[in-house]
Coordinates of C-alpha atoms and ligand atoms in Angstrom, one line a residue:
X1 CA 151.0 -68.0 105.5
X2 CA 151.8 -68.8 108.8
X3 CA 155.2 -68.4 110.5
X4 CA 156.4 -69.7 113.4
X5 CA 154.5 -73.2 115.3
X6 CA 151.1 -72.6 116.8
X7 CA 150.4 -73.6 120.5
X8 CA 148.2 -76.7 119.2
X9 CA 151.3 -77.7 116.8
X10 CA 153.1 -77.4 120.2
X11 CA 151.4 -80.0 122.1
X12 CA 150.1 -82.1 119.7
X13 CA 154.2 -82.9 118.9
X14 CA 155.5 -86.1 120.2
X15 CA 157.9 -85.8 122.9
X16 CA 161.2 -86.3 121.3
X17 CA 160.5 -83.9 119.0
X18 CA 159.1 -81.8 122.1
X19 CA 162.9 -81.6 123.8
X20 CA 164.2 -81.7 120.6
X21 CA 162.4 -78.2 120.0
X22 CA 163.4 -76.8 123.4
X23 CA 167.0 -78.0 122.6
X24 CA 167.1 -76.0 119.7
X25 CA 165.5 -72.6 122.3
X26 CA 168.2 -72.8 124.3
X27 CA 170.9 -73.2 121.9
X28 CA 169.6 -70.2 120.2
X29 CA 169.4 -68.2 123.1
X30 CA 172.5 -68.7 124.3
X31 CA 174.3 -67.8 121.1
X32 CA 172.1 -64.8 121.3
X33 CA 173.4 -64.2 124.6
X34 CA 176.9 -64.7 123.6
X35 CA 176.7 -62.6 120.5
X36 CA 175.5 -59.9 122.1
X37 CA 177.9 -60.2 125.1
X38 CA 180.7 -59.9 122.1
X39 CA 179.5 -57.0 120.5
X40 CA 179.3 -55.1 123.8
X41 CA 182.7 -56.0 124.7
X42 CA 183.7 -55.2 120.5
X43 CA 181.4 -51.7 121.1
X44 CA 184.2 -50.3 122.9
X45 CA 186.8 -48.2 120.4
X46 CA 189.1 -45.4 121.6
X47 CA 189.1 -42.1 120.7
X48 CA 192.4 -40.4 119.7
X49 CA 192.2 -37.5 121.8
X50 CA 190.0 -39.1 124.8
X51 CA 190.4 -37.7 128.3
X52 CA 192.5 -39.6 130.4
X53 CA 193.1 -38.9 133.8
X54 CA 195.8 -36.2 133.8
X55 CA 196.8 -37.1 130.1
X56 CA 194.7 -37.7 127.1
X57 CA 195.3 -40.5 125.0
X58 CA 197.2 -40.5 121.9
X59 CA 198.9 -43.6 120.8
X60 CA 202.8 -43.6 120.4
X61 CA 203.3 -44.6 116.7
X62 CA 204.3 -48.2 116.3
X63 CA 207.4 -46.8 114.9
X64 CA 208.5 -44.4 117.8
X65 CA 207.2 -47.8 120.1
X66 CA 210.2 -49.6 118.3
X67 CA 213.0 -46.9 118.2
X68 CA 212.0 -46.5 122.0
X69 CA 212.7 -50.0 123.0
X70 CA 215.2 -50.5 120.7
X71 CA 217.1 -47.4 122.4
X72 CA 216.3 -49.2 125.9
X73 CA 218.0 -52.9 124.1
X74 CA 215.3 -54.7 125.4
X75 CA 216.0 -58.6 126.7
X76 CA 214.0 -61.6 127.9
X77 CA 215.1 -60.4 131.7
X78 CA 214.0 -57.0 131.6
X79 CA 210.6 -56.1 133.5
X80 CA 209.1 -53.5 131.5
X81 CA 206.2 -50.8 133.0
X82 CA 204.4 -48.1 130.8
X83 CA 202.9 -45.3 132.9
X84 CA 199.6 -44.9 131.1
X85 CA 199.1 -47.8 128.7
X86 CA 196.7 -46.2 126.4
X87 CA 195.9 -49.4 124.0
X88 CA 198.2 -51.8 125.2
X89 CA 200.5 -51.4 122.4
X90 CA 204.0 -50.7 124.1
X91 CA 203.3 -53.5 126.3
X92 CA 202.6 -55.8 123.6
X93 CA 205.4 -54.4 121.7
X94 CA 207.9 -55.4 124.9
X95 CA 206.6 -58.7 125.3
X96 CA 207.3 -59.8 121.5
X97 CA 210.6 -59.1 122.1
X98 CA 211.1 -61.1 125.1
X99 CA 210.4 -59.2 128.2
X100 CA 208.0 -59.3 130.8
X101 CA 205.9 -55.5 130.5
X102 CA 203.3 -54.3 132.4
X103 CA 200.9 -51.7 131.9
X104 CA 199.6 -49.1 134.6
X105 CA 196.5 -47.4 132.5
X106 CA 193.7 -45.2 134.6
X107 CA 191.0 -45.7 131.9
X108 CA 189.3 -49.4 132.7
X109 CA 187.8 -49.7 129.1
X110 CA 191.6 -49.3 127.7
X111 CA 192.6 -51.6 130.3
X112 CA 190.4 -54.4 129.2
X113 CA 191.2 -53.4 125.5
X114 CA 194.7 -54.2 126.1
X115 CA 194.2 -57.5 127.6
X116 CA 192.4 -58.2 124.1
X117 CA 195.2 -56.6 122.3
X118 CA 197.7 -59.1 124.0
X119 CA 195.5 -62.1 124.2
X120 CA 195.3 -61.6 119.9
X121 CA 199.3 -60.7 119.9
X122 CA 199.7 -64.4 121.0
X123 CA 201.4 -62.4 124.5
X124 CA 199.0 -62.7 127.4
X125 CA 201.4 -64.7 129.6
X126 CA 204.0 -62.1 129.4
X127 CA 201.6 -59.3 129.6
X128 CA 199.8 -57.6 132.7
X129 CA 197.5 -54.6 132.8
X130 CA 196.6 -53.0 136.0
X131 CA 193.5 -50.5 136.3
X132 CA 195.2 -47.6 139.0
X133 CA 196.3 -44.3 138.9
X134 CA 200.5 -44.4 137.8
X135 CA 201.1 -42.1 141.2
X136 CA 200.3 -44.9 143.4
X137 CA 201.9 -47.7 142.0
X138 CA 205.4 -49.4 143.2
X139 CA 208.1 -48.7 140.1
X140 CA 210.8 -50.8 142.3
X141 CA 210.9 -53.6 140.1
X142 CA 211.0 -52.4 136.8
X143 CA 214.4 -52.2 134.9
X144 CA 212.7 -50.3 132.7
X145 CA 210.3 -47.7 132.1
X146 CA 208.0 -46.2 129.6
X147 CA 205.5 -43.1 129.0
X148 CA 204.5 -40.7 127.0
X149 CA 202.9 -38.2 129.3
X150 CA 203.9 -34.5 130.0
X151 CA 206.7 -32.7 130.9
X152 CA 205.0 -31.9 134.4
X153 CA 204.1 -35.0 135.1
X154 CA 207.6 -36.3 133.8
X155 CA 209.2 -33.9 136.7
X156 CA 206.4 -34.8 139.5
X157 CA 207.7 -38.2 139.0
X158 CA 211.4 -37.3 138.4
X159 CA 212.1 -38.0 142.4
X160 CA 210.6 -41.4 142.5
X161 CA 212.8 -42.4 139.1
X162 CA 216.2 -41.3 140.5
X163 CA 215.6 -43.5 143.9
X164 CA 215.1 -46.4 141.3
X165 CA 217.8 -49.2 141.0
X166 CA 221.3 -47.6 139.3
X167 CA 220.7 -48.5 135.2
X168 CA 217.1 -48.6 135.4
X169 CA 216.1 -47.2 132.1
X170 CA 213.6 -44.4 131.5
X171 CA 212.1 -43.8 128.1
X172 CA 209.8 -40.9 127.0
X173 CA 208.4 -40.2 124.3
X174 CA 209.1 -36.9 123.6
X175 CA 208.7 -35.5 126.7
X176 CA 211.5 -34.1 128.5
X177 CA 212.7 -34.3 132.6
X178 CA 213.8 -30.4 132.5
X179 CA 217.6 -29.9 134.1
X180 CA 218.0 -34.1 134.3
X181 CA 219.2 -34.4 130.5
X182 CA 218.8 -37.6 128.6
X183 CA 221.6 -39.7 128.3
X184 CA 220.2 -40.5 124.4
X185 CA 218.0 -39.2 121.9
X186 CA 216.9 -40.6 118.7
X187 CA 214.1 -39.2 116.2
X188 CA 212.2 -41.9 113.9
X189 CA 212.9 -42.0 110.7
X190 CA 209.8 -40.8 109.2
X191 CA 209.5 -37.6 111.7
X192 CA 206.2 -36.1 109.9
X193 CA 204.3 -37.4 112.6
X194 CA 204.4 -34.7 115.6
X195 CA 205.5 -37.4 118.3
X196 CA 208.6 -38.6 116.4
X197 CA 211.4 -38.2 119.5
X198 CA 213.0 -40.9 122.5
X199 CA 214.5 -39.5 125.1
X200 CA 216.4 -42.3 127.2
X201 CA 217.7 -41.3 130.9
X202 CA 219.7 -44.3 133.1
X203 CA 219.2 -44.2 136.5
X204 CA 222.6 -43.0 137.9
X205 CA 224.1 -44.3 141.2
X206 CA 224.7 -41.7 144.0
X207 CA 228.5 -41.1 144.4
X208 CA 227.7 -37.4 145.9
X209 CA 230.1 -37.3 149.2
X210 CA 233.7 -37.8 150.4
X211 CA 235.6 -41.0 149.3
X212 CA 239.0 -42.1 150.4
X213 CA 241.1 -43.4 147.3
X214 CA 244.2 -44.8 147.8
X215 CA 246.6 -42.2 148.2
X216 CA 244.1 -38.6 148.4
X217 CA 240.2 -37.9 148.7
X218 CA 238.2 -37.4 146.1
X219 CA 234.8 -34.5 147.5
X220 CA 232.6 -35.4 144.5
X221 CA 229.0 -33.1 144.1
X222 CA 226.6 -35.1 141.5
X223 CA 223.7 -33.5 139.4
X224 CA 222.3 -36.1 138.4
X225 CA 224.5 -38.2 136.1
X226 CA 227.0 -35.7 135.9
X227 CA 230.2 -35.3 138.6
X228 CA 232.2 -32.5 139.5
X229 CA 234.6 -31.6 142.5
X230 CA 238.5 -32.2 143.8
X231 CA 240.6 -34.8 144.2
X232 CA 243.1 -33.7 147.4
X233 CA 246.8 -35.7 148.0
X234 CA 249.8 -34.3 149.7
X235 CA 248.3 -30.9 150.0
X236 CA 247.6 -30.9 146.0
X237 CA 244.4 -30.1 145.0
X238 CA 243.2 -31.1 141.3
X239 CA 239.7 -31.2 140.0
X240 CA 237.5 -34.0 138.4
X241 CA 236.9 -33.7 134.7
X242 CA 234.8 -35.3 132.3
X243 CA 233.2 -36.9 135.5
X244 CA 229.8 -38.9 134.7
X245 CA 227.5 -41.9 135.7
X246 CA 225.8 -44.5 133.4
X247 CA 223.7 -46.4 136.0
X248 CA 226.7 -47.8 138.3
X249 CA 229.2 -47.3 135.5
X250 CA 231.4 -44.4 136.4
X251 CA 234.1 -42.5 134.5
X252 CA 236.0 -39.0 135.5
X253 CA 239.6 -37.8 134.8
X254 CA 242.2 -36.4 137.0
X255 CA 245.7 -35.0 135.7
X256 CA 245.1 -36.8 132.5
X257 CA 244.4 -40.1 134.5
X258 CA 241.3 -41.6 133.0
X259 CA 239.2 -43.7 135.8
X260 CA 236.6 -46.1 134.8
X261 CA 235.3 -48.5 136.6
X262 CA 232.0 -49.3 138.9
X263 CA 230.3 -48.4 142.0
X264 CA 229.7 -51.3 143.7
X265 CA 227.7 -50.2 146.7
X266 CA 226.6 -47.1 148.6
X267 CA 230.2 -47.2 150.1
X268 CA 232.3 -48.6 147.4
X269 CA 233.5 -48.2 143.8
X270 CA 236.8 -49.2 141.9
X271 CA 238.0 -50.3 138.5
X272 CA 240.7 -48.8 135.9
X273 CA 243.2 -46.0 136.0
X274 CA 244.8 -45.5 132.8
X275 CA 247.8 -43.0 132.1
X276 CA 249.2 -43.4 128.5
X277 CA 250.2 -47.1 128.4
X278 CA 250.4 -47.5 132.5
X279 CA 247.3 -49.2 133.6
X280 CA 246.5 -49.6 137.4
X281 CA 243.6 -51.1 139.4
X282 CA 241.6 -48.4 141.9
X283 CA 239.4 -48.7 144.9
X284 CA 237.3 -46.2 147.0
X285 CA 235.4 -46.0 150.0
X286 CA 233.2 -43.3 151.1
X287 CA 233.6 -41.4 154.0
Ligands
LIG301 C1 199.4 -40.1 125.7 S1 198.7 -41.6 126.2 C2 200.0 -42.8 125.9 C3 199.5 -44.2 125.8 C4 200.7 -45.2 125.6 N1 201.6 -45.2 126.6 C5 201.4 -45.1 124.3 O1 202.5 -44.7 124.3 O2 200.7 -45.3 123.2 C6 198.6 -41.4 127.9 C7 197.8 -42.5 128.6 O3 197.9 -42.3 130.1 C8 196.7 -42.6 130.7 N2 196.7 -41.8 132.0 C9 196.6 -40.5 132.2 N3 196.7 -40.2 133.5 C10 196.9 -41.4 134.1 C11 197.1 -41.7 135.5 N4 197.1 -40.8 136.5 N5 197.2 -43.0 135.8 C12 197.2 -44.0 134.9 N6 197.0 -43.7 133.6 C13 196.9 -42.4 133.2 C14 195.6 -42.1 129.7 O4 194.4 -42.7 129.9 C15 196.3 -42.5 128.4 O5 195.9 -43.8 128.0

């Protein structure tokens, strides 16, 4: 039996049957083509465990990714970054809630994998995924931030977070920023999994310095979202207690007078002083 169409079958063919025959070549070899360009682009699946440039990956369970942006309250205005994308998935997770999220990952396979991810997610407009090393990029507009990376690495980029925007939210999983404590932490539900924790810091405003209230100066020292220091007025000296920053949100006590209010600048802050049922407005400017 023969298979196939023998050279003299070729040309003894009319010649609409002739193109007809080509036709039917090139459509085959361009599906070929494009099969084949599919399965090497579906070849690629990541390895739990795979190097990554200064972290491996392993994926954040998809039930940590929701307590994580749940803790951050998510909205459709927030700009969302992950330091090290892995797969995509807490970028994708961001972007069905609303937000806009990028995804800084050093691996370009897992870069391209996430740009699948979101394109089948139904997300790709809200998505971007950028192929560079986290170090180098520009965090200034995210409001907020995501990794799960390593306590070193949290700390080597502990500096850049605190110059961020006051209330810009940082989320880790797991991983700690050593003497900068988390303002929350929440454990999943089902904690058998080993990465089970968010951690949650706000970017605190920097009130460290001399400011003039109305009727004394407060000297307040800051570490980090926590105040301390004096409060000075006709030659009385108190101190400020239970003194602590939630982004620009500020709140400290002095003789039982409870401040809250907001810092409105680098060189101004003011809000509520409240003494039993005496309530009074309050303004400072730094020295
Ligand atoms: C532990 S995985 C976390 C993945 C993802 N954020 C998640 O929560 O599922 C860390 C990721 O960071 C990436 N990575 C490591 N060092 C990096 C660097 N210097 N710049 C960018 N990405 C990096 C790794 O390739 C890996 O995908």
């Amino acid at each position: 039996m023969q298979i196939g169409i023998s050279r003299e079958r070729i040309f003894t063919m009319n010649s609409t049957s002739f193109i007809s025959f080509i036709f039917v070549i090139l459509l085959a070899c361009t599906f070929g083509l494009y099969a084949q360009n599919d399965i090497v682009k579906k070849e690629f699946v990541p390895l739990v465990g795979q190097d990554g440039r200064d972290v491996r990956w392993i994926p954040t369970p998809y039930e940590l990714v929701n307590k994580m942006l749940e803790m951050a309250e998510i909205k459709s205005n927030d700009y969302l970054i992950d330091l090290g994308s892995g797969d995509g998935r807490m970028v994708i997770a961001a972007a069905k809630l609303g937000a806009h999220a990028l995804g800084i990952e050093y691996n370009p396979e897992m870069v391209e994998l996430s740009k699948r991810n979101a394109k089948e997610a139904g997300v790709s407009d809200k998505t971007d995924f950028i192929q560079t090393d986290l170090f180098n990029y520009d965090l200034s507009k995210a409001t907020v931030i995501t990794m799960f990376l390593l306590p070193e690495i949290n700390l080597k980029l502990r500096p850049r977070f605190l110059d961020l925007k006051p209330g810009t939210r940082i989320v880790s999983n797991t991983f700690s920023m050593d003497d900068w404590e988390p303002d929350y932490e929440d454990l999943t539900e089902e904690n058998w999994d080993s990465w089970y924790t968010a951690l949650m810091w706000i970017v605190p405003a920097k009130v460290e310095g001399i400011w003039k209230l109305q009727k004394g100066e407060l000297t307040i020292h800051q570490e980090f979202q926590k105040i301390y220091g004096t409060f000075t007025s006709n030659n009385k000296t108190s101190l400020i207690n239970s003194g602590r920053l939630y982004g620009d949100h500020i709140t400290f006590s002095i003789d039982g007078t409870e401040y809250t209010g907001h810092v409105n600048s680098k060189t101004n802050m003011g809000g509520t002083a409240k003494k039993g049922i005496s309530k009074k407005g309050w303004f400072a400017i730094r020295q």
